[in-house]
Amino acid sequence: MNIFKIIRTQVFKTASQAEFAALVGVSQSTVSRWEADTGPSLAEMHKVRNAAHRKGIRWNDKWFFEPKGASQ
């Protein structure tokens, strides 16, 4: 499973790309692009981290790079 799909479904607990996109402040097509392995830019990574903080999720930046880290 792609790391960004893991972040979306297991860390943020969102079922749809559209819901995750709204939380992060990007378009659904951007989330789709991330999940197709093109990955986010550094600015987009900051948006994901900020969205996690707003939702009260204890964020770990290694989740951007280590799939197992996101599920723990």
Tab-separated table of N, CA and C in Angstrom:
chain	number	residue	atom	x	y	z
A	1	MET	N	0.854	-1.182	0.000
A	1	MET	CA	0.000	0.000	0.000
A	1	MET	C	0.893	1.236	0.000
A	2	ASN	N	0.529	2.240	-0.745
A	2	ASN	CA	1.268	3.489	-0.833
A	2	ASN	C	1.260	4.221	0.505
A	3	ILE	N	2.400	4.833	0.859
A	3	ILE	CA	2.516	5.520	2.148
A	3	ILE	C	1.461	6.600	2.339
A	4	PHE	N	1.091	7.301	1.284
A	4	PHE	CA	0.108	8.374	1.454
A	4	PHE	C	-1.300	7.823	1.611
A	5	LYS	N	-1.546	6.654	1.074
A	5	LYS	CA	-2.829	6.001	1.327
A	5	LYS	C	-2.879	5.530	2.784
A	6	ILE	N	-1.748	5.044	3.294
A	6	ILE	CA	-1.673	4.650	4.707
A	6	ILE	C	-1.904	5.871	5.602
A	7	ILE	N	-1.248	6.980	5.283
A	7	ILE	CA	-1.441	8.204	6.075
A	7	ILE	C	-2.913	8.618	6.054
A	8	ARG	N	-3.508	8.585	4.856
A	8	ARG	CA	-4.913	8.998	4.717
A	8	ARG	C	-5.847	8.079	5.496
A	9	THR	N	-5.667	6.767	5.364
A	9	THR	CA	-6.637	5.832	5.934
A	9	THR	C	-6.341	5.434	7.374
A	10	GLN	N	-5.056	5.328	7.749
A	10	GLN	CA	-4.721	4.843	9.086
A	10	GLN	C	-4.363	5.939	10.076
A	11	VAL	N	-3.726	6.997	9.597
A	11	VAL	CA	-3.353	8.089	10.502
A	11	VAL	C	-4.505	9.081	10.630
A	12	PHE	N	-5.017	9.549	9.490
A	12	PHE	CA	-6.116	10.511	9.513
A	12	PHE	C	-7.482	9.841	9.623
A	13	LYS	N	-7.536	8.545	9.374
A	13	LYS	CA	-8.782	7.781	9.465
A	13	LYS	C	-9.875	8.350	8.558
A	14	THR	N	-9.481	8.746	7.344
A	14	THR	CA	-10.443	9.241	6.367
A	14	THR	C	-10.619	8.192	5.272
A	15	ALA	N	-11.840	8.008	4.856
A	15	ALA	CA	-12.139	6.984	3.863
A	15	ALA	C	-11.886	7.464	2.445
A	16	SER	N	-12.099	8.729	2.188
A	16	SER	CA	-12.019	9.190	0.800
A	16	SER	C	-10.861	10.163	0.590
A	17	GLN	N	-10.375	10.171	-0.630
A	17	GLN	CA	-9.353	11.138	-1.011
A	17	GLN	C	-9.898	12.556	-0.887
A	18	ALA	N	-11.157	12.747	-1.238
A	18	ALA	CA	-11.758	14.080	-1.187
A	18	ALA	C	-11.800	14.619	0.243
A	19	GLU	N	-12.159	13.776	1.196
A	19	GLU	CA	-12.213	14.199	2.601
A	19	GLU	C	-10.814	14.564	3.099
A	20	PHE	N	-9.831	13.729	2.780
A	20	PHE	CA	-8.450	14.008	3.184
A	20	PHE	C	-7.957	15.297	2.538
A	21	ALA	N	-8.265	15.472	1.260
A	21	ALA	CA	-7.861	16.681	0.539
A	21	ALA	C	-8.419	17.927	1.216
A	22	ALA	N	-9.681	17.869	1.623
A	22	ALA	CA	-10.307	19.016	2.291
A	22	ALA	C	-9.609	19.328	3.616
A	23	LEU	N	-9.220	18.297	4.357
A	23	LEU	CA	-8.524	18.504	5.629
A	23	LEU	C	-7.160	19.155	5.413
A	24	VAL	N	-6.478	18.724	4.368
A	24	VAL	CA	-5.119	19.188	4.115
A	24	VAL	C	-5.105	20.531	3.389
A	25	GLY	N	-6.143	20.804	2.609
A	25	GLY	CA	-6.198	22.051	1.867
A	25	GLY	C	-5.629	21.940	0.463
A	26	VAL	N	-5.811	20.758	-0.127
A	26	VAL	CA	-5.387	20.518	-1.510
A	26	VAL	C	-6.574	19.917	-2.258
A	27	SER	N	-6.411	19.701	-3.547
A	27	SER	CA	-7.492	19.098	-4.325
A	27	SER	C	-7.450	17.572	-4.221
A	28	GLN	N	-8.572	16.949	-4.533
A	28	GLN	CA	-8.630	15.484	-4.544
A	28	GLN	C	-7.644	14.929	-5.566
A	29	SER	N	-7.491	15.612	-6.684
A	29	SER	CA	-6.557	15.132	-7.705
A	29	SER	C	-5.111	15.178	-7.203
A	30	THR	N	-4.810	16.114	-6.311
A	30	THR	CA	-3.473	16.162	-5.707
A	30	THR	C	-3.243	14.937	-4.845
A	31	VAL	N	-4.224	14.578	-4.023
A	31	VAL	CA	-4.104	13.376	-3.187
A	31	VAL	C	-3.962	12.141	-4.075
A	32	SER	N	-4.725	12.085	-5.147
A	32	SER	CA	-4.623	10.973	-6.086
A	32	SER	C	-3.202	10.883	-6.661
A	33	ARG	N	-2.629	12.017	-6.985
A	33	ARG	CA	-1.254	12.060	-7.511
A	33	ARG	C	-0.271	11.538	-6.466
A	34	TRP	N	-0.445	11.944	-5.201
A	34	TRP	CA	0.431	11.440	-4.139
A	34	TRP	C	0.350	9.927	-4.043
A	35	GLU	N	-0.863	9.410	-4.123
A	35	GLU	CA	-1.061	7.968	-3.975
A	35	GLU	C	-0.606	7.193	-5.210
A	36	ALA	N	-0.360	7.902	-6.301
A	36	ALA	CA	0.163	7.255	-7.508
A	36	ALA	C	1.698	7.267	-7.492
A	37	ASP	N	2.271	7.570	-6.342
A	37	ASP	CA	3.718	7.532	-6.104
A	37	ASP	C	4.509	8.711	-6.639
A	38	THR	N	3.865	9.812	-6.979
A	38	THR	CA	4.648	10.978	-7.361
A	38	THR	C	5.032	11.800	-6.142
A	39	GLY	N	4.299	11.620	-5.044
A	39	GLY	CA	4.630	12.252	-3.781
A	39	GLY	C	4.410	13.752	-3.738
A	40	PRO	N	4.286	14.281	-2.531
A	40	PRO	CA	4.042	15.716	-2.351
A	40	PRO	C	5.337	16.522	-2.376
A	41	SER	N	5.172	17.794	-2.605
A	41	SER	CA	6.299	18.726	-2.477
A	41	SER	C	6.535	18.977	-0.987
A	42	LEU	N	7.609	19.650	-0.665
A	42	LEU	CA	7.891	19.986	0.726
A	42	LEU	C	6.768	20.853	1.301
A	43	ALA	N	6.277	21.804	0.523
A	43	ALA	CA	5.183	22.665	0.991
A	43	ALA	C	3.925	21.839	1.266
A	44	GLU	N	3.668	20.842	0.421
A	44	GLU	CA	2.498	19.984	0.636
A	44	GLU	C	2.682	19.106	1.866
A	45	MET	N	3.915	18.665	2.124
A	45	MET	CA	4.190	17.891	3.351
A	45	MET	C	3.870	18.739	4.577
A	46	HIS	N	4.218	20.013	4.521
A	46	HIS	CA	3.903	20.922	5.635
A	46	HIS	C	2.386	21.007	5.826
A	47	LYS	N	1.631	21.024	4.742
A	47	LYS	CA	0.169	21.079	4.843
A	47	LYS	C	-0.374	19.829	5.523
A	48	VAL	N	0.187	18.661	5.188
A	48	VAL	CA	-0.248	17.407	5.829
A	48	VAL	C	0.068	17.461	7.319
A	49	ARG	N	1.279	17.873	7.659
A	49	ARG	CA	1.676	17.964	9.065
A	49	ARG	C	0.775	18.943	9.815
A	50	ASN	N	0.513	20.103	9.232
A	50	ASN	CA	-0.343	21.094	9.882
A	50	ASN	C	-1.762	20.573	10.070
A	51	ALA	N	-2.269	19.847	9.092
A	51	ALA	CA	-3.611	19.257	9.213
A	51	ALA	C	-3.643	18.247	10.356
A	52	ALA	N	-2.590	17.475	10.497
A	52	ALA	CA	-2.519	16.510	11.604
A	52	ALA	C	-2.568	17.239	12.942
A	53	HIS	N	-1.800	18.296	13.068
A	53	HIS	CA	-1.793	19.063	14.318
A	53	HIS	C	-3.172	19.655	14.613
A	54	ARG	N	-3.841	20.176	13.584
A	54	ARG	CA	-5.189	20.742	13.785
A	54	ARG	C	-6.165	19.679	14.269
A	55	LYS	N	-5.984	18.435	13.825
A	55	LYS	CA	-6.879	17.344	14.229
A	55	LYS	C	-6.441	16.684	15.535
A	56	GLY	N	-5.347	17.150	16.113
A	56	GLY	CA	-4.858	16.574	17.357
A	56	GLY	C	-4.141	15.249	17.176
A	57	ILE	N	-3.645	15.001	15.968
A	57	ILE	CA	-2.910	13.773	15.677
A	57	ILE	C	-1.441	14.008	16.020
A	58	ARG	N	-0.876	13.100	16.807
A	58	ARG	CA	0.550	13.194	17.114
A	58	ARG	C	1.317	12.792	15.865
A	59	TRP	N	1.930	13.744	15.224
A	59	TRP	CA	2.564	13.537	13.931
A	59	TRP	C	4.033	13.144	14.071
A	60	ASN	N	4.501	12.308	13.157
A	60	ASN	CA	5.905	11.925	13.076
A	60	ASN	C	6.322	12.053	11.606
A	61	ASP	N	7.279	12.907	11.303
A	61	ASP	CA	7.683	13.130	9.913
A	61	ASP	C	8.227	11.883	9.225
A	62	LYS	N	8.699	10.902	9.986
A	62	LYS	CA	9.208	9.688	9.345
A	62	LYS	C	8.101	8.964	8.573
A	63	TRP	N	6.837	9.245	8.884
A	63	TRP	CA	5.737	8.607	8.173
A	63	TRP	C	5.727	8.964	6.688
A	64	PHE	N	6.332	10.081	6.334
A	64	PHE	CA	6.421	10.439	4.919
A	64	PHE	C	7.321	9.468	4.148
A	65	PHE	N	8.204	8.773	4.874
A	65	PHE	CA	9.218	7.960	4.230
A	65	PHE	C	9.192	6.486	4.598
A	66	GLU	N	8.563	6.136	5.712
A	66	GLU	CA	8.575	4.768	6.213
A	66	GLU	C	7.144	4.258	6.358
A	67	PRO	N	6.686	3.445	5.418
A	67	PRO	CA	5.310	2.951	5.485
A	67	PRO	C	4.950	2.292	6.804
A	68	LYS	N	5.842	1.522	7.385
A	68	LYS	CA	5.509	0.861	8.650
A	68	LYS	C	5.286	1.856	9.760
A	69	GLY	N	5.983	2.979	9.717
A	69	GLY	CA	5.850	3.994	10.759
A	69	GLY	C	4.446	4.579	10.831
A	70	ALA	N	3.764	4.671	9.708
A	70	ALA	CA	2.428	5.268	9.695
A	70	ALA	C	1.409	4.374	10.364
A	71	SER	N	1.627	3.088	10.331
A	71	SER	CA	0.626	2.181	10.890
A	71	SER	C	0.859	1.896	12.361
A	72	GLN	N	1.919	2.432	12.925
A	72	GLN	CA	2.226	2.171	14.339
A	72	GLN	C	1.743	3.292	15.214
